[in-house]
Amino acid sequence: MIKQRLAILGSTGSVGVSTLDVISRHPDRFDVFALTASTQTELLLAQCVAFKPAFAVMASAPHGRALQAKCRELGLETRVLWGAPAIAEISAHEQVDSVMAAIVGAAGLAPCLSAARAGKRLLLANKEALVVGGHVFLQAVKQGGARLLPIDSEHSAIFQSLPADVLTWPEQIDKIILTASGGPFRKRSADTLNTVTPEEACAHPNWVMGRKISVDSATMMNKALEVIEAHFLFGVTPDQLQVVIHPQSVIHSMVQYVDHSVIAQLGTPDMKVPIAYGLSWPDRMVSGAAALDFGSLQDMTFESIDDKYGHRERFPGLSLAWETLRAVGGTTAVLNAANEMAVEAFLNRQIRFDQIHAVNLETLSQVSTPPPETLDDLLAVDAMSRAAAGQVVRRIRA
């Protein structure tokens, strides 16, 4: 068997760590060619010792030089690079077969585009590549002949529940149903959300995730971004996308067909399952995740996003997915940038939890741009939106 050579972008994050856990179980199938990280020098060093990649890339020069010195001390042959251009270059390297795109936020867009244009097998755990990149990113995938495989648990579940023949999707699908756990505040009164602390928001009941994604789960902005991603990934209209709350996180998403039969994917809430499927597609392999114990599942419940449960008031940001998809192209990029700025401000205790939505709304009302057609256009929209969101945050703090 010819080994698959991997570049793992964001190897020190939760998805990156889980990816390395999965591939460590299959040394006959995978070689780690490159690893990248933002600031966690010590963890990336440990990964270099364990997996001996040809390249390791840090986001900044200070962290890169620090890693380079440590690698030399240990006699490692790994070549250390740094900077955003180096990450994009590694993503398109001729010796890379597959790219695990797990860099959080809009920072992952450029290397995803680079991998797409180079025709790589692109394992997409960075939802912002589609939320921000939209049609520009999909065009790069098409032109480069890349194979795009979703890694988010919800989108992987949808992908696994769809027919193998992509051309039959439009005529067979009635709607796609994304499930959401509801996060830590599913039952919390909306009028108490102004006192939520970063520690409370990051304490997800089911999943182990990074701080930014945990906050997005608490506001359900993660689900808004996933709705946007599903629109681009699967070519369905906004009206064909629905969200239901499923607190147990056993069913990861569903597809309802025109005959009203529903096919769902079930599993434990462990990212190693969709990671293993993406790595081995169209086959399957051992993931290392625990199996579902159906005897211990007491119930599986569902709650709609309606007034009966108070979720519209509790999670007002969710509706922005459909609003931005129906707006001019590029509006989803504005929403993503605003939300990243708002979440960062909340984690730094500069704004309240309930003010995240206010920052997003006001930024959307202030920023208007023509539909982006290039990476430079996308980066300009992102920068403009971040500047506007930053002004909103400063006004709220004043």
mmCIF file of C-alpha atoms in Angstrom:
data_model
loop_
_atom_site.group_PDB
_atom_site.id
_atom_site.type_symbol
_atom_site.label_atom_id
_atom_site.label_comp_id
_atom_site.label_asym_id
_atom_site.label_seq_id
_atom_site.Cartn_x
_atom_site.Cartn_y
_atom_site.Cartn_z
ATOM 1 C CA MET A 1 0.000 0.000 0.000
ATOM 2 C CA ILE A 2 1.301 3.447 -0.957
ATOM 3 C CA LYS A 3 1.294 5.695 2.077
ATOM 4 C CA GLN A 4 -0.753 8.887 2.042
ATOM 5 C CA ARG A 5 1.453 11.909 2.792
ATOM 6 C CA LEU A 6 -0.263 14.439 5.014
ATOM 7 C CA ALA A 7 0.122 18.106 5.818
ATOM 8 C CA ILE A 8 -1.786 18.927 9.006
ATOM 9 C CA LEU A 9 -2.558 22.628 9.282
ATOM 10 C CA GLY A 10 -3.224 23.496 12.908
ATOM 11 C CA SER A 11 -1.730 20.305 14.334
ATOM 12 C CA THR A 12 -1.690 21.574 17.936
ATOM 13 C CA GLY A 13 -5.434 22.300 18.038
ATOM 14 C CA SER A 14 -8.052 19.756 19.071
ATOM 15 C CA VAL A 15 -8.698 18.531 15.508
ATOM 16 C CA GLY A 16 -4.983 18.370 14.724
ATOM 17 C CA VAL A 17 -4.230 16.392 17.886
ATOM 18 C CA SER A 18 -7.085 13.987 17.123
ATOM 19 C CA THR A 19 -5.823 13.576 13.556
ATOM 20 C CA LEU A 20 -2.401 12.559 14.806
ATOM 21 C CA ASP A 21 -4.043 10.149 17.235
ATOM 22 C CA VAL A 22 -5.954 8.506 14.379
ATOM 23 C CA ILE A 23 -3.016 8.179 12.008
ATOM 24 C CA SER A 24 -0.765 6.829 14.774
ATOM 25 C CA ARG A 25 -2.997 3.755 14.686
ATOM 26 C CA HIS A 26 -2.240 3.248 10.982
ATOM 27 C CA PRO A 27 1.515 3.720 10.440
ATOM 28 C CA ASP A 28 1.297 1.571 7.314
ATOM 29 C CA ARG A 29 -1.145 3.991 5.652
ATOM 30 C CA PHE A 30 0.076 7.510 6.493
ATOM 31 C CA ASP A 31 3.223 9.604 6.601
ATOM 32 C CA VAL A 32 3.253 13.032 8.237
ATOM 33 C CA PHE A 33 4.968 15.329 5.760
ATOM 34 C CA ALA A 34 4.287 18.683 7.435
ATOM 35 C CA LEU A 35 2.816 20.123 10.633
ATOM 36 C CA THR A 36 1.850 23.744 11.301
ATOM 37 C CA ALA A 37 0.920 25.667 14.430
ATOM 38 C CA SER A 38 0.320 29.196 15.605
ATOM 39 C CA THR A 39 1.949 29.640 19.032
ATOM 40 C CA GLN A 40 2.242 26.258 20.784
ATOM 41 C CA THR A 41 5.949 25.705 20.204
ATOM 42 C CA GLU A 42 6.463 23.007 22.842
ATOM 43 C CA LEU A 43 3.548 20.873 21.647
ATOM 44 C CA LEU A 44 4.631 21.157 18.015
ATOM 45 C CA LEU A 45 8.149 20.173 19.068
ATOM 46 C CA ALA A 46 6.774 17.066 20.781
ATOM 47 C CA GLN A 47 4.830 16.230 17.625
ATOM 48 C CA CYS A 48 7.974 16.639 15.542
ATOM 49 C CA VAL A 49 9.807 14.221 17.834
ATOM 50 C CA ALA A 50 6.979 11.684 17.580
ATOM 51 C CA PHE A 51 6.158 11.919 13.857
ATOM 52 C CA LYS A 52 9.372 13.307 12.305
ATOM 53 C CA PRO A 53 7.782 15.470 9.592
ATOM 54 C CA ALA A 54 9.901 16.861 6.784
ATOM 55 C CA PHE A 55 8.588 20.361 7.587
ATOM 56 C CA ALA A 56 7.214 22.207 10.599
ATOM 57 C CA VAL A 57 5.788 25.693 10.160
ATOM 58 C CA MET A 58 4.974 28.303 12.797
ATOM 59 C CA ALA A 59 2.743 31.287 12.090
ATOM 60 C CA SER A 60 5.247 33.896 13.308
ATOM 61 C CA ALA A 61 8.995 34.403 13.083
ATOM 62 C CA PRO A 62 9.667 34.473 16.874
ATOM 63 C CA HIS A 63 7.878 31.154 17.392
ATOM 64 C CA GLY A 64 9.498 29.733 14.270
ATOM 65 C CA ARG A 65 13.010 30.621 15.378
ATOM 66 C CA ALA A 66 12.323 29.199 18.836
ATOM 67 C CA LEU A 67 11.142 25.912 17.324
ATOM 68 C CA GLN A 68 14.089 25.826 14.936
ATOM 69 C CA ALA A 69 16.543 26.156 17.808
ATOM 70 C CA LYS A 70 14.851 23.385 19.813
ATOM 71 C CA CYS A 71 14.795 21.058 16.807
ATOM 72 C CA ARG A 72 18.524 21.619 16.269
ATOM 73 C CA GLU A 73 19.242 20.923 19.937
ATOM 74 C CA LEU A 74 17.505 17.554 19.594
ATOM 75 C CA GLY A 75 19.160 16.751 16.277
ATOM 76 C CA LEU A 76 15.869 16.591 14.402
ATOM 77 C CA GLU A 77 16.028 16.717 10.603
ATOM 78 C CA THR A 78 12.692 18.552 10.380
ATOM 79 C CA ARG A 79 13.053 21.783 8.434
ATOM 80 C CA VAL A 80 11.394 24.691 10.255
ATOM 81 C CA LEU A 81 9.684 27.534 8.377
ATOM 82 C CA TRP A 82 7.460 30.384 9.517
ATOM 83 C CA GLY A 83 4.909 32.876 8.270
ATOM 84 C CA ALA A 84 1.593 32.699 6.426
ATOM 85 C CA PRO A 85 3.224 32.352 2.969
ATOM 86 C CA ALA A 86 5.137 29.292 4.195
ATOM 87 C CA ILE A 87 1.914 27.646 5.429
ATOM 88 C CA ALA A 88 0.268 28.266 2.054
ATOM 89 C CA GLU A 89 3.365 26.945 0.250
ATOM 90 C CA ILE A 90 3.405 23.732 2.293
ATOM 91 C CA SER A 91 -0.319 23.226 1.568
ATOM 92 C CA ALA A 92 0.471 23.027 -2.150
ATOM 93 C CA HIS A 93 3.764 21.123 -1.873
ATOM 94 C CA GLU A 94 4.193 18.559 -4.638
ATOM 95 C CA GLN A 95 4.949 15.789 -2.131
ATOM 96 C CA VAL A 96 1.703 16.337 -0.186
ATOM 97 C CA ASP A 97 -1.241 14.098 -1.058
ATOM 98 C CA SER A 98 -3.751 15.253 1.555
ATOM 99 C CA VAL A 99 -4.186 18.424 3.609
ATOM 100 C CA MET A 100 -6.017 18.436 6.937
ATOM 101 C CA ALA A 101 -7.247 22.041 7.147
ATOM 102 C CA ALA A 102 -7.768 22.628 10.871
ATOM 103 C CA ILE A 103 -6.616 26.233 11.315
ATOM 104 C CA VAL A 104 -9.372 28.059 13.181
ATOM 105 C CA GLY A 105 -10.871 31.188 11.662
ATOM 106 C CA ALA A 106 -10.278 33.223 8.522
ATOM 107 C CA ALA A 107 -6.521 32.653 8.875
ATOM 108 C CA GLY A 108 -7.084 29.227 7.345
ATOM 109 C CA LEU A 109 -8.531 30.566 4.090
ATOM 110 C CA ALA A 110 -5.301 31.253 2.162
ATOM 111 C CA PRO A 111 -3.723 27.807 2.743
ATOM 112 C CA CYS A 112 -7.054 26.136 1.909
ATOM 113 C CA LEU A 113 -7.160 28.020 -1.390
ATOM 114 C CA SER A 114 -3.549 27.059 -2.028
ATOM 115 C CA ALA A 115 -4.308 23.363 -1.450
ATOM 116 C CA ALA A 116 -7.444 23.551 -3.598
ATOM 117 C CA ARG A 117 -5.629 25.118 -6.539
ATOM 118 C CA ALA A 118 -2.945 22.432 -6.266
ATOM 119 C CA GLY A 119 -5.566 19.700 -6.551
ATOM 120 C CA LYS A 120 -5.016 18.186 -3.130
ATOM 121 C CA ARG A 121 -7.307 15.875 -1.218
ATOM 122 C CA LEU A 122 -8.574 18.586 1.125
ATOM 123 C CA LEU A 123 -9.989 17.498 4.493
ATOM 124 C CA LEU A 124 -11.911 20.569 5.551
ATOM 125 C CA ALA A 125 -12.229 21.157 9.290
ATOM 126 C CA ASN A 126 -11.980 24.922 8.790
ATOM 127 C CA LYS A 127 -15.568 26.006 8.105
ATOM 128 C CA GLU A 128 -14.437 29.577 7.504
ATOM 129 C CA ALA A 129 -12.871 28.562 4.184
ATOM 130 C CA LEU A 130 -16.399 28.277 2.823
ATOM 131 C CA VAL A 131 -18.095 30.861 5.049
ATOM 132 C CA VAL A 132 -15.547 33.477 3.995
ATOM 133 C CA GLY A 133 -14.410 32.044 0.671
ATOM 134 C CA GLY A 134 -17.789 30.988 -0.680
ATOM 135 C CA HIS A 135 -17.888 30.753 -4.465
ATOM 136 C CA VAL A 136 -14.258 31.912 -4.761
ATOM 137 C CA PHE A 137 -13.139 28.873 -2.778
ATOM 138 C CA LEU A 138 -15.445 26.487 -4.666
ATOM 139 C CA GLN A 139 -14.095 27.807 -7.968
ATOM 140 C CA ALA A 140 -10.546 27.086 -6.792
ATOM 141 C CA VAL A 141 -11.582 23.529 -5.876
ATOM 142 C CA LYS A 142 -13.105 23.049 -9.329
ATOM 143 C CA GLN A 143 -10.225 24.555 -11.261
ATOM 144 C CA GLY A 144 -7.584 22.655 -9.295
ATOM 145 C CA GLY A 145 -9.429 19.345 -9.407
ATOM 146 C CA ALA A 146 -9.228 19.029 -5.615
ATOM 147 C CA ARG A 147 -11.242 16.435 -3.676
ATOM 148 C CA LEU A 148 -13.128 18.258 -0.913
ATOM 149 C CA LEU A 149 -14.072 16.126 2.105
ATOM 150 C CA PRO A 150 -15.881 17.646 5.119
ATOM 151 C CA ILE A 151 -14.495 16.939 8.598
ATOM 152 C CA ASP A 152 -16.893 18.916 10.815
ATOM 153 C CA SER A 153 -18.972 16.224 12.520
ATOM 154 C CA GLU A 154 -22.228 17.645 11.137
ATOM 155 C CA HIS A 155 -21.050 17.951 7.544
ATOM 156 C CA SER A 156 -19.333 14.588 7.623
ATOM 157 C CA ALA A 157 -22.629 13.106 8.853
ATOM 158 C CA ILE A 158 -24.499 14.745 5.979
ATOM 159 C CA PHE A 159 -21.888 13.556 3.476
ATOM 160 C CA GLN A 160 -22.210 10.007 4.800
ATOM 161 C CA SER A 161 -26.014 10.208 4.518
ATOM 162 C CA LEU A 162 -26.096 11.419 0.903
ATOM 163 C CA PRO A 163 -26.193 9.297 -2.270
ATOM 164 C CA ALA A 164 -22.807 8.479 -3.769
ATOM 165 C CA ASP A 165 -23.823 10.102 -7.068
ATOM 166 C CA VAL A 166 -23.478 13.862 -6.606
ATOM 167 C CA LEU A 167 -25.537 14.544 -9.736
ATOM 168 C CA THR A 168 -28.657 13.037 -8.120
ATOM 169 C CA TRP A 169 -28.536 15.211 -4.988
ATOM 170 C CA PRO A 170 -30.727 18.093 -6.217
ATOM 171 C CA GLU A 171 -33.609 15.890 -7.331
ATOM 172 C CA GLN A 172 -33.544 13.588 -4.313
ATOM 173 C CA ILE A 173 -33.011 15.922 -1.331
ATOM 174 C CA ASP A 174 -35.942 17.556 0.421
ATOM 175 C CA LYS A 175 -33.871 19.153 3.167
ATOM 176 C CA ILE A 176 -30.735 18.817 5.243
ATOM 177 C CA ILE A 177 -31.147 18.832 9.013
ATOM 178 C CA LEU A 178 -28.181 19.856 11.136
ATOM 179 C CA THR A 179 -28.282 18.861 14.785
ATOM 180 C CA ALA A 180 -27.012 21.048 17.619
ATOM 181 C CA SER A 181 -26.411 20.133 21.238
ATOM 182 C CA GLY A 182 -27.631 23.522 22.439
ATOM 183 C CA GLY A 183 -24.372 24.047 24.300
ATOM 184 C CA PRO A 184 -24.098 24.892 27.992
ATOM 185 C CA PHE A 185 -26.985 27.398 28.005
ATOM 186 C CA ARG A 186 -29.768 25.410 26.340
ATOM 187 C CA LYS A 187 -32.012 25.765 29.383
ATOM 188 C CA ARG A 188 -30.662 29.016 30.761
ATOM 189 C CA SER A 189 -33.002 31.984 30.873
ATOM 190 C CA ALA A 190 -32.144 34.498 28.170
ATOM 191 C CA ASP A 191 -32.337 37.402 30.589
ATOM 192 C CA THR A 192 -29.412 35.971 32.607
ATOM 193 C CA LEU A 193 -26.989 35.627 29.696
ATOM 194 C CA ASN A 194 -25.516 39.058 30.423
ATOM 195 C CA THR A 195 -23.675 37.525 33.404
ATOM 196 C CA VAL A 196 -22.079 34.592 31.533
ATOM 197 C CA THR A 197 -18.308 34.293 32.060
ATOM 198 C CA PRO A 198 -15.776 32.993 29.518
ATOM 199 C CA GLU A 199 -15.207 29.971 31.750
ATOM 200 C CA GLU A 200 -18.919 29.101 31.687
ATOM 201 C CA ALA A 201 -19.164 29.605 27.931
ATOM 202 C CA CYS A 202 -16.197 27.299 27.282
ATOM 203 C CA ALA A 203 -17.601 24.441 29.384
ATOM 204 C CA HIS A 204 -19.331 22.447 26.629
ATOM 205 C CA PRO A 205 -21.405 19.532 27.961
ATOM 206 C CA ASN A 206 -20.519 17.040 25.184
ATOM 207 C CA TRP A 207 -17.543 18.071 23.064
ATOM 208 C CA VAL A 208 -13.918 18.964 23.829
ATOM 209 C CA MET A 209 -13.100 22.002 21.699
ATOM 210 C CA GLY A 210 -10.973 25.135 21.597
ATOM 211 C CA ARG A 211 -12.120 28.315 23.347
ATOM 212 C CA LYS A 212 -13.339 30.162 20.250
ATOM 213 C CA ILE A 213 -15.404 27.238 18.960
ATOM 214 C CA SER A 214 -16.753 26.621 22.462
ATOM 215 C CA VAL A 215 -18.049 30.187 22.675
ATOM 216 C CA ASP A 216 -19.579 29.831 19.203
ATOM 217 C CA SER A 217 -21.342 26.711 20.429
ATOM 218 C CA ALA A 218 -22.647 28.586 23.464
ATOM 219 C CA THR A 219 -24.115 31.342 21.241
ATOM 220 C CA MET A 220 -24.989 28.803 18.501
ATOM 221 C CA MET A 221 -23.075 30.934 16.028
ATOM 222 C CA ASN A 222 -21.191 27.743 15.224
ATOM 223 C CA LYS A 223 -24.450 26.349 13.894
ATOM 224 C CA ALA A 224 -25.071 29.512 11.875
ATOM 225 C CA LEU A 225 -21.640 29.100 10.281
ATOM 226 C CA GLU A 226 -22.344 25.399 9.668
ATOM 227 C CA VAL A 227 -25.606 26.253 7.892
ATOM 228 C CA ILE A 228 -23.647 28.586 5.608
ATOM 229 C CA GLU A 229 -20.995 25.932 5.025
ATOM 230 C CA ALA A 230 -23.636 23.290 4.227
ATOM 231 C CA HIS A 231 -25.189 25.605 1.627
ATOM 232 C CA PHE A 232 -21.891 25.827 -0.246
ATOM 233 C CA LEU A 233 -20.764 22.242 0.334
ATOM 234 C CA PHE A 234 -23.926 20.490 -0.777
ATOM 235 C CA GLY A 235 -25.450 22.976 -3.214
ATOM 236 C CA VAL A 236 -28.811 23.291 -1.455
ATOM 237 C CA THR A 237 -30.859 26.464 -1.033
ATOM 238 C CA PRO A 238 -31.128 28.229 2.339
ATOM 239 C CA ASP A 239 -34.750 27.056 2.540
ATOM 240 C CA GLN A 240 -33.568 23.444 2.407
ATOM 241 C CA LEU A 241 -31.476 23.842 5.568
ATOM 242 C CA GLN A 242 -32.881 23.302 9.046
ATOM 243 C CA VAL A 243 -31.435 23.134 12.558
ATOM 244 C CA VAL A 244 -32.825 21.073 15.443
ATOM 245 C CA ILE A 245 -31.442 20.810 18.947
ATOM 246 C CA HIS A 246 -30.463 17.291 19.963
ATOM 247 C CA PRO A 247 -28.884 17.498 23.444
ATOM 248 C CA GLN A 248 -27.429 13.993 23.479
ATOM 249 C CA SER A 249 -25.182 14.596 20.402
ATOM 250 C CA VAL A 250 -25.687 11.036 19.176
ATOM 251 C CA ILE A 251 -27.237 11.888 15.797
ATOM 252 C CA HIS A 252 -24.773 14.237 14.126
ATOM 253 C CA SER A 253 -27.001 15.348 11.243
ATOM 254 C CA MET A 254 -29.631 14.012 8.837
ATOM 255 C CA VAL A 255 -30.833 14.151 5.253
ATOM 256 C CA GLN A 256 -34.550 14.105 4.509
ATOM 257 C CA TYR A 257 -35.376 12.900 1.011
ATOM 258 C CA VAL A 258 -38.277 13.807 -1.243
ATOM 259 C CA ASP A 259 -40.124 10.632 -0.193
ATOM 260 C CA HIS A 260 -39.760 11.933 3.417
ATOM 261 C CA SER A 261 -37.514 9.109 4.507
ATOM 262 C CA VAL A 262 -34.643 10.328 6.707
ATOM 263 C CA ILE A 263 -31.103 8.965 6.749
ATOM 264 C CA ALA A 264 -28.952 9.923 9.743
ATOM 265 C CA GLN A 265 -25.410 9.258 10.927
ATOM 266 C CA LEU A 266 -24.939 8.281 14.580
ATOM 267 C CA GLY A 267 -21.852 7.989 16.732
ATOM 268 C CA THR A 268 -20.163 9.050 19.933
ATOM 269 C CA PRO A 269 -19.305 12.772 20.181
ATOM 270 C CA ASP A 270 -15.676 12.253 19.191
ATOM 271 C CA MET A 271 -13.986 14.052 16.300
ATOM 272 C CA LYS A 272 -11.842 11.006 15.600
ATOM 273 C CA VAL A 273 -14.837 9.433 13.818
ATOM 274 C CA PRO A 274 -15.236 12.037 11.023
ATOM 275 C CA ILE A 275 -11.445 12.452 10.859
ATOM 276 C CA ALA A 276 -10.945 8.729 10.253
ATOM 277 C CA TYR A 277 -13.686 8.708 7.627
ATOM 278 C CA GLY A 278 -12.150 11.648 5.781
ATOM 279 C CA LEU A 279 -8.697 10.109 5.871
ATOM 280 C CA SER A 280 -9.852 6.700 4.654
ATOM 281 C CA TRP A 281 -12.703 7.701 2.281
ATOM 282 C CA PRO A 282 -14.207 5.937 0.390
ATOM 283 C CA ASP A 283 -13.213 3.148 2.783
ATOM 284 C CA ARG A 284 -13.412 3.055 6.564
ATOM 285 C CA MET A 285 -10.802 2.302 9.202
ATOM 286 C CA VAL A 286 -10.403 2.095 12.967
ATOM 287 C CA SER A 287 -10.718 5.560 14.522
ATOM 288 C CA GLY A 288 -9.952 4.918 18.181
ATOM 289 C CA ALA A 289 -13.307 6.392 19.235
ATOM 290 C CA ALA A 290 -15.530 4.513 21.654
ATOM 291 C CA ALA A 291 -18.451 2.604 20.163
ATOM 292 C CA LEU A 292 -22.031 3.627 20.890
ATOM 293 C CA ASP A 293 -23.568 1.621 23.713
ATOM 294 C CA PHE A 294 -27.232 1.487 22.717
ATOM 295 C CA GLY A 295 -28.136 -0.215 25.971
ATOM 296 C CA SER A 296 -27.051 2.864 27.894
ATOM 297 C CA LEU A 297 -28.910 5.353 25.682
ATOM 298 C CA GLN A 298 -31.958 6.163 27.762
ATOM 299 C CA ASP A 299 -33.445 8.556 25.233
ATOM 300 C CA MET A 300 -32.797 10.765 22.246
ATOM 301 C CA THR A 301 -34.709 14.031 22.285
ATOM 302 C CA PHE A 302 -35.143 16.916 19.852
ATOM 303 C CA GLU A 303 -36.198 20.532 20.237
ATOM 304 C CA SER A 304 -37.161 22.873 17.434
ATOM 305 C CA ILE A 305 -35.889 26.429 17.163
ATOM 306 C CA ASP A 306 -39.165 28.099 17.977
ATOM 307 C CA ASP A 307 -40.942 30.067 20.681
ATOM 308 C CA LYS A 308 -42.003 26.910 22.538
ATOM 309 C CA TYR A 309 -38.494 26.408 23.908
ATOM 310 C CA GLY A 310 -37.370 30.051 23.874
ATOM 311 C CA HIS A 311 -34.390 29.253 21.651
ATOM 312 C CA ARG A 312 -34.962 32.190 19.284
ATOM 313 C CA GLU A 313 -34.457 34.576 22.177
ATOM 314 C CA ARG A 314 -31.650 32.520 23.686
ATOM 315 C CA PHE A 315 -29.748 32.108 20.390
ATOM 316 C CA PRO A 316 -30.560 35.175 18.247
ATOM 317 C CA GLY A 317 -27.428 34.822 16.114
ATOM 318 C CA LEU A 318 -28.611 31.602 14.495
ATOM 319 C CA SER A 319 -30.999 33.405 12.139
ATOM 320 C CA LEU A 320 -28.099 35.413 10.693
ATOM 321 C CA ALA A 321 -27.096 32.358 8.643
ATOM 322 C CA TRP A 322 -30.178 32.560 6.439
ATOM 323 C CA GLU A 323 -30.140 36.376 6.362
ATOM 324 C CA THR A 324 -26.538 36.562 5.131
ATOM 325 C CA LEU A 325 -27.012 33.747 2.599
ATOM 326 C CA ARG A 326 -29.892 35.697 1.042
ATOM 327 C CA ALA A 327 -27.852 38.918 0.979
ATOM 328 C CA VAL A 328 -25.221 39.979 -1.550
ATOM 329 C CA GLY A 329 -22.215 37.688 -1.961
ATOM 330 C CA GLY A 330 -19.529 38.332 0.636
ATOM 331 C CA THR A 331 -21.964 39.102 3.464
ATOM 332 C CA THR A 332 -21.197 35.767 5.105
ATOM 333 C CA ALA A 333 -17.541 36.864 5.251
ATOM 334 C CA VAL A 334 -18.602 40.045 7.059
ATOM 335 C CA LEU A 335 -20.505 37.973 9.613
ATOM 336 C CA ASN A 336 -17.549 35.664 10.202
ATOM 337 C CA ALA A 337 -15.102 38.524 10.745
ATOM 338 C CA ALA A 338 -17.462 40.352 13.092
ATOM 339 C CA ASN A 339 -18.054 37.212 15.105
ATOM 340 C CA GLU A 340 -14.348 36.452 15.441
ATOM 341 C CA MET A 341 -13.742 39.960 16.756
ATOM 342 C CA ALA A 342 -16.728 39.783 19.112
ATOM 343 C CA VAL A 343 -15.744 36.402 20.544
ATOM 344 C CA GLU A 344 -12.167 37.574 21.090
ATOM 345 C CA ALA A 345 -13.461 40.658 22.891
ATOM 346 C CA PHE A 346 -15.700 38.514 25.097
ATOM 347 C CA LEU A 347 -12.883 36.091 25.953
ATOM 348 C CA ASN A 348 -10.747 39.120 26.884
ATOM 349 C CA ARG A 349 -13.637 40.352 29.086
ATOM 350 C CA GLN A 350 -14.091 43.507 27.033
ATOM 351 C CA ILE A 351 -17.766 42.896 26.232
ATOM 352 C CA ARG A 352 -20.533 40.794 27.754
ATOM 353 C CA PHE A 353 -21.632 37.459 26.354
ATOM 354 C CA ASP A 354 -24.988 38.870 25.235
ATOM 355 C CA GLN A 355 -23.223 41.694 23.377
ATOM 356 C CA ILE A 356 -21.581 39.305 20.882
ATOM 357 C CA HIS A 357 -24.784 39.330 18.837
ATOM 358 C CA ALA A 358 -24.971 43.131 19.039
ATOM 359 C CA VAL A 359 -21.454 43.435 17.564
ATOM 360 C CA ASN A 360 -22.392 41.077 14.723
ATOM 361 C CA LEU A 361 -25.618 42.915 13.923
ATOM 362 C CA GLU A 362 -24.091 46.380 13.937
ATOM 363 C CA THR A 363 -21.119 45.308 11.819
ATOM 364 C CA LEU A 364 -23.439 43.745 9.245
ATOM 365 C CA SER A 365 -25.402 47.004 9.081
ATOM 366 C CA GLN A 366 -22.237 49.074 8.535
ATOM 367 C CA VAL A 367 -20.282 47.024 5.988
ATOM 368 C CA SER A 368 -21.431 46.806 2.384
ATOM 369 C CA THR A 369 -19.177 45.550 -0.405
ATOM 370 C CA PRO A 370 -19.530 44.201 -3.953
ATOM 371 C CA PRO A 371 -19.358 40.398 -4.270
ATOM 372 C CA PRO A 372 -15.702 39.307 -3.877
ATOM 373 C CA GLU A 373 -14.089 37.579 -6.844
ATOM 374 C CA THR A 374 -10.506 36.986 -5.678
ATOM 375 C CA LEU A 375 -8.553 36.192 -2.523
ATOM 376 C CA ASP A 376 -7.520 39.840 -2.315
ATOM 377 C CA ASP A 377 -11.198 40.832 -2.439
ATOM 378 C CA LEU A 378 -11.991 38.395 0.364
ATOM 379 C CA LEU A 379 -9.116 39.642 2.499
ATOM 380 C CA ALA A 380 -10.259 43.236 1.923
ATOM 381 C CA VAL A 381 -13.801 42.368 3.065
ATOM 382 C CA ASP A 382 -12.383 40.599 6.092
ATOM 383 C CA ALA A 383 -10.134 43.534 7.033
ATOM 384 C CA MET A 384 -12.916 46.084 6.539
ATOM 385 C CA SER A 385 -15.302 44.019 8.648
ATOM 386 C CA ARG A 386 -12.779 43.550 11.437
ATOM 387 C CA ALA A 387 -12.116 47.273 11.540
ATOM 388 C CA ALA A 388 -15.836 48.003 11.769
ATOM 389 C CA ALA A 389 -16.364 45.350 14.445
ATOM 390 C CA GLY A 390 -13.426 46.705 16.408
ATOM 391 C CA GLN A 391 -15.035 50.151 16.430
ATOM 392 C CA VAL A 392 -18.297 48.641 17.666
ATOM 393 C CA VAL A 393 -16.461 46.820 20.472
ATOM 394 C CA ARG A 394 -14.683 50.023 21.510
ATOM 395 C CA ARG A 395 -17.971 51.930 21.551
ATOM 396 C CA ILE A 396 -19.637 49.264 23.692
ATOM 397 C CA ARG A 397 -16.704 49.301 26.133
ATOM 398 C CA ALA A 398 -16.737 53.093 26.452
#
